CSV table of C-alpha atoms in Angstrom, one decimal:
chain,number,residue,atom,x,y,z
T,1,MET,CA,28.6,11.5,32.8
T,2,GLN,CA,27.5,11.7,36.4
T,3,TYR,CA,23.9,10.9,37.3
T,4,LEU,CA,22.4,12.5,40.4
T,5,ASP,CA,19.1,10.9,41.3
T,6,LEU,CA,16.9,13.3,43.4
T,7,SER,CA,13.6,11.8,42.4
T,8,TYR,CA,12.9,10.7,45.9
T,9,ARG,CA,12.6,14.4,47.0
T,10,GLU,CA,9.1,16.0,46.9
T,11,ASP,CA,10.7,19.2,45.6
T,12,PHE,CA,10.3,21.9,43.1
T,13,VAL,CA,13.3,23.2,41.1
T,14,ALA,CA,14.6,26.8,40.9
T,15,VAL,CA,17.5,28.1,38.9
T,16,CYS,CA,19.7,31.1,40.1
T,17,GLY,CA,22.0,33.4,38.1
T,18,ASP,CA,25.6,34.2,39.1
T,19,ILE,CA,26.2,34.7,42.8
T,20,HIS,CA,29.9,35.6,42.7
T,21,GLY,CA,30.7,34.4,46.2
T,22,GLU,CA,27.7,35.8,47.8
T,23,PHE,CA,26.5,32.5,49.3
T,24,GLU,CA,24.9,34.2,52.3
T,25,THR,CA,22.8,36.5,50.1
T,26,LEU,CA,21.5,33.5,48.2
T,27,ALA,CA,20.6,31.8,51.5
T,28,PHE,CA,18.9,35.1,52.6
T,29,ASN,CA,16.9,35.2,49.5
T,30,VAL,CA,15.8,31.6,49.8
T,31,VAL,CA,14.5,32.4,53.3
T,32,GLN,CA,13.0,35.8,52.4
T,33,LYS,CA,11.1,34.2,49.4
T,34,GLY,CA,9.8,31.4,51.7
T,35,MET,CA,11.3,28.7,49.5
T,36,GLU,CA,10.9,25.3,51.1
T,37,ASN,CA,11.5,21.8,50.0
T,38,ALA,CA,13.4,23.0,46.9
T,39,ILE,CA,16.4,22.2,44.7
T,40,VAL,CA,18.2,25.5,43.7
T,41,ILE,CA,20.7,25.1,40.8
T,42,VAL,CA,23.2,28.0,40.4
T,43,ALA,CA,24.0,28.6,36.7
T,44,GLY,CA,27.7,29.3,37.3
T,45,ASP,CA,30.1,32.0,38.7
T,46,CYS,CA,29.5,30.6,42.2
T,47,GLY,CA,32.8,32.0,43.4
T,48,PHE,CA,34.7,28.8,44.3
T,49,GLY,CA,38.6,29.1,44.2
T,50,PHE,CA,39.2,32.7,45.3
T,51,ASN,CA,39.5,31.3,48.8
T,52,LYS,CA,40.9,28.1,50.2
T,53,LEU,CA,38.7,25.1,50.7
T,54,ALA,CA,38.7,25.6,54.5
T,55,TYR,CA,37.0,29.0,54.0
T,56,TYR,CA,34.0,27.4,52.2
T,57,ASP,CA,33.8,24.6,54.8
T,58,ASP,CA,33.7,27.2,57.6
T,59,LEU,CA,31.1,29.3,55.7
T,60,TYR,CA,28.9,26.4,55.1
T,61,LYS,CA,29.0,25.0,58.7
T,62,ARG,CA,28.6,28.4,60.4
T,63,LYS,CA,26.4,30.5,58.0
T,64,LEU,CA,24.6,28.2,55.5
T,65,HIS,CA,23.8,24.8,56.9
T,66,LYS,CA,21.1,25.7,59.5
T,67,LYS,CA,19.3,28.0,57.1
T,68,LEU,CA,19.3,25.5,54.2
T,69,GLU,CA,18.3,22.6,56.6
T,70,LYS,CA,15.4,24.5,58.0
T,71,GLN,CA,14.1,25.4,54.5
T,72,ASN,CA,15.0,21.9,53.2
T,73,VAL,CA,16.8,23.6,50.3
T,74,LEU,CA,19.6,21.8,48.3
T,75,LEU,CA,22.0,24.0,46.5
T,76,LEU,CA,23.6,22.5,43.4
T,77,MET,CA,26.4,24.5,41.8
T,78,VAL,CA,27.3,24.6,38.1
T,79,ARG,CA,30.8,25.8,37.1
T,80,GLY,CA,31.2,29.3,35.8
T,81,ASN,CA,34.3,31.0,34.3
T,82,HIS,CA,34.9,32.6,37.7
T,83,ASP,CA,35.2,29.2,39.4
T,84,ASP,CA,38.2,26.9,40.0
T,85,PRO,CA,37.3,23.8,37.9
T,86,LEU,CA,38.9,21.6,40.5
T,87,PHE,CA,36.1,22.3,42.9
T,88,PHE,CA,33.7,20.8,40.4
T,89,ASP,CA,35.8,18.1,38.8
T,90,LYS,CA,36.7,16.7,42.2
T,91,GLU,CA,33.3,17.5,43.8
T,92,LEU,CA,35.2,19.3,46.6
T,93,ILE,CA,31.9,20.9,47.9
T,94,ASP,CA,29.8,17.9,49.0
T,95,TYR,CA,27.6,18.9,52.0
T,96,PRO,CA,24.2,17.7,52.8
T,97,TYR,CA,22.6,20.9,51.4
T,98,MET,CA,25.3,22.3,49.0
T,99,LYS,CA,27.2,20.4,46.2
T,100,THR,CA,29.4,21.2,43.2
T,101,LEU,CA,28.5,19.4,40.0
T,102,PRO,CA,31.0,18.2,37.5
T,103,ASP,CA,30.3,19.2,33.9
T,104,TYR,CA,27.8,16.9,32.2
T,105,THR,CA,26.0,15.9,35.3
T,106,LEU,CA,22.4,14.7,34.8
T,107,VAL,CA,20.2,15.8,37.7
T,108,HIS,CA,17.1,13.6,37.8
T,109,THR,CA,14.2,15.1,39.9
T,110,LYS,CA,10.7,13.9,40.2
T,111,GLY,CA,9.6,15.8,37.2
T,112,HIS,CA,12.7,16.6,35.1
T,113,ASN,CA,16.0,15.4,33.6
T,114,ILE,CA,18.3,18.4,33.9
T,115,LEU,CA,21.7,18.5,32.0
T,116,CYS,CA,24.2,20.7,33.8
T,117,VAL,CA,27.4,21.8,31.9
T,118,GLY,CA,29.5,24.7,33.0
T,119,GLY,CA,32.3,26.9,31.7
T,120,ALA,CA,32.8,30.0,29.7
T,121,VAL,CA,35.4,32.5,28.6
T,122,SER,CA,36.4,35.5,30.9
T,123,ILE,CA,36.4,38.7,28.9
T,124,ASP,CA,38.7,40.2,31.5
T,125,ARG,CA,41.3,37.3,31.4
T,126,GLN,CA,44.2,39.5,30.4
T,127,PHE,CA,43.6,41.8,33.3
T,128,ARG,CA,43.4,38.9,35.7
T,129,LEU,CA,46.5,37.3,34.3
T,130,SER,CA,48.4,40.6,34.6
T,131,GLN,CA,47.2,40.9,38.3
T,132,MET,CA,48.5,37.4,39.0
T,133,ASP,CA,51.9,38.3,37.4
T,134,TYR,CA,52.0,41.5,39.6
T,135,ASN,CA,51.3,39.4,42.7
T,136,ARG,CA,54.1,37.0,41.8
T,137,ILE,CA,56.6,39.7,41.0
T,138,PHE,CA,56.0,41.4,44.4
T,139,GLY,CA,55.9,38.2,46.3
T,140,LYS,CA,52.2,38.5,47.2
T,141,LYS,CA,50.8,35.1,48.0
T,142,ARG,CA,47.4,35.1,46.5
T,143,LEU,CA,45.1,32.4,45.1
T,144,PRO,CA,44.5,32.4,41.4
T,145,LEU,CA,42.2,34.9,39.7
T,146,TYR,CA,41.9,33.0,36.5
T,147,TRP,CA,41.9,29.4,35.4
T,148,LYS,CA,43.1,28.5,31.8
T,149,ASP,CA,40.6,25.6,31.6
T,150,GLU,CA,37.7,27.8,32.3
T,151,TYR,CA,36.0,27.4,28.9
T,152,PHE,CA,32.9,25.4,28.0
T,153,ARG,CA,33.8,21.9,26.7
T,154,TYR,CA,31.6,20.4,24.0
T,155,ASP,CA,31.9,16.6,24.6
T,156,GLU,CA,29.9,14.4,22.3
T,157,GLU,CA,31.1,11.3,24.0
T,158,GLN,CA,29.4,12.4,27.2
T,159,LEU,CA,26.3,13.1,25.2
T,160,ARG,CA,26.2,9.7,23.7
T,161,ILE,CA,25.9,8.2,27.2
T,162,LEU,CA,22.3,9.7,27.2
T,163,GLU,CA,21.5,7.5,24.2
T,164,ILE,CA,23.1,4.4,25.7
T,165,GLU,CA,21.2,4.8,28.9
T,166,ASN,CA,18.0,5.9,27.0
T,167,ILE,CA,17.7,9.1,28.9
T,168,LYS,CA,15.8,12.1,27.5
T,169,VAL,CA,16.8,15.6,28.7
T,170,ASP,CA,14.0,18.2,29.0
T,171,THR,CA,16.1,21.0,30.7
T,172,VAL,CA,19.6,22.3,30.2
T,173,ILE,CA,21.5,24.7,32.7
T,174,THR,CA,24.8,26.2,31.3
T,175,HIS,CA,26.8,29.3,32.3
T,176,SER,CA,26.9,30.8,28.8
T,177,ALA,CA,24.4,30.2,26.0
T,178,PRO,CA,24.0,29.2,22.2
T,179,ASP,CA,24.8,32.0,19.8
T,180,PHE,CA,21.2,32.8,18.8
T,181,CYS,CA,20.3,33.6,22.4
T,182,PRO,CA,20.6,37.0,24.1
T,183,PRO,CA,22.8,38.9,24.2
T,184,LEU,CA,23.3,38.9,20.4
T,185,THR,CA,26.0,41.7,20.3
T,186,LYS,CA,29.4,41.8,22.1
T,187,GLY,CA,28.5,45.3,23.5
T,188,ASP,CA,31.2,46.5,26.0
T,189,VAL,CA,33.4,43.5,25.2
T,190,GLU,CA,35.0,45.5,22.4
T,191,HIS,CA,37.6,47.2,24.6
T,192,PHE,CA,38.7,44.0,26.1
T,193,CYS,CA,39.3,42.5,22.6
T,194,ALA,CA,41.6,45.4,22.0
T,195,ASN,CA,44.0,44.0,24.5
T,196,ASP,CA,43.3,40.3,23.8
T,197,GLU,CA,43.8,39.3,20.1
T,198,GLU,CA,42.2,35.9,20.5
T,199,LEU,CA,39.3,36.9,22.7
T,200,ALA,CA,36.7,37.6,19.9
T,201,SER,CA,37.3,34.3,18.3
T,202,ASP,CA,37.3,32.4,21.6
T,203,LEU,CA,33.9,34.0,22.5
T,204,ASP,CA,32.5,33.1,19.1
T,205,LYS,CA,33.7,29.5,19.5
T,206,GLU,CA,32.1,29.3,23.0
T,207,ARG,CA,28.7,30.4,21.7
T,208,LYS,CA,29.0,28.1,18.6
T,209,ASP,CA,29.9,25.1,20.8
T,210,LEU,CA,26.9,25.7,22.9
T,211,THR,CA,24.8,25.8,19.8
T,212,ARG,CA,26.2,22.5,18.8
T,213,LEU,CA,25.0,21.1,22.2
T,214,TYR,CA,21.6,22.5,21.6
T,215,GLU,CA,21.5,21.0,18.0
T,216,TRP,CA,22.7,17.6,19.2
T,217,LEU,CA,20.0,17.4,21.8
T,218,ILE,CA,17.2,18.4,19.3
T,219,GLU,CA,18.5,16.2,16.5
T,220,ASN,CA,18.6,13.2,18.8
T,221,GLY,CA,15.0,13.7,20.0
T,222,HIS,CA,15.3,15.2,23.4
T,223,PRO,CA,12.1,17.0,24.4
T,224,LEU,CA,14.0,20.2,25.4
T,225,SER,CA,11.6,22.6,26.9
T,226,ASN,CA,13.8,24.9,29.1
T,227,TRP,CA,17.4,26.2,29.0
T,228,PHE,CA,18.7,28.5,31.7
T,229,TYR,CA,21.9,30.4,31.8
T,230,GLY,CA,23.7,33.3,33.5
T,231,HIS,CA,27.1,34.9,32.8
T,232,PHE,CA,25.9,38.1,31.0
T,233,HIS,CA,24.6,39.9,34.1
T,234,ALA,CA,21.2,40.7,32.5
T,235,SER,CA,17.7,39.2,32.4
T,236,ALA,CA,16.1,38.1,29.2
T,237,GLU,CA,13.8,35.5,27.7
T,238,SER,CA,13.7,34.0,24.2
T,239,LEU,CA,11.9,31.2,22.4
T,240,ASP,CA,12.8,28.8,19.6
T,241,GLU,CA,9.5,28.8,17.7
T,242,ILE,CA,10.3,25.6,15.9
T,243,THR,CA,11.2,23.4,18.8
T,244,GLY,CA,9.4,25.3,21.6
T,245,THR,CA,12.5,25.5,23.7
T,246,LYS,CA,12.4,28.5,26.1
T,247,PHE,CA,15.7,30.2,26.9
T,248,ARG,CA,16.0,32.2,30.1
T,249,LEU,CA,18.9,34.5,30.9
T,250,LEU,CA,19.2,35.1,34.6
T,251,ASP,CA,20.8,38.2,36.2
T,252,ILE,CA,22.9,38.2,39.3
T,253,GLN,CA,21.1,36.4,42.2
T,254,GLU,CA,17.9,36.2,40.0
T,255,LEU,CA,15.7,33.2,40.8
T,256,ALA,CA,13.4,31.5,38.3
T,257,MET,CA,11.1,28.5,38.8
T,258,LEU,CA,11.3,25.5,36.7
T,259,LYS,CA,7.8,24.4,35.9
């Protein structure tokens, strides 16, 4: 488990839904909303991996750094299914105002302990794999459109480190969500399942594993008050009336404050 101590910053924290490579739009929204002295955590599907590292380096230096520096806004990126895990595992994005977080990073701010864990299953993975095969057959040199290790990983060994270090988590940010959170039906996923025999079971496992994460935290006495996620391209709120945990599904580019 990685520990990122930001408690020295006099900041508030905001969470953003998927951005799908629209980094400049996020920076624009930060400026338009007058956000200053803030930590903004993107809940996955940032868009890393569809271009080479040099592209993001150039984008940050030419288009993002000055805006973020002026607002004093730090962007922290959680892994989505539409992200190359290497960018997060190896922390390839590590700039003064934008960083990728490995799974099971604990972000410690002045008022919160925030557990960030990425990953999810792509419902269109068969289409993406087919497109990659097409590119190979016709000699088109393209970067990957899909990563087989995209899924959420439930890792109790990582969680036990919280107990060893006596750290209590009050907020979780993931890309997908526990199985009792919206959306509760597969909806338009059905036609993808028709062409992918294992998709339905993989999606069920993903949501159940995230439920295991939630249950572990509650059973081990973590005062979990907030859980944010993206992935489903919608906006919704729900509440566990027993524990008081608020769950917030964020739409694309939707920003929500962590109080």
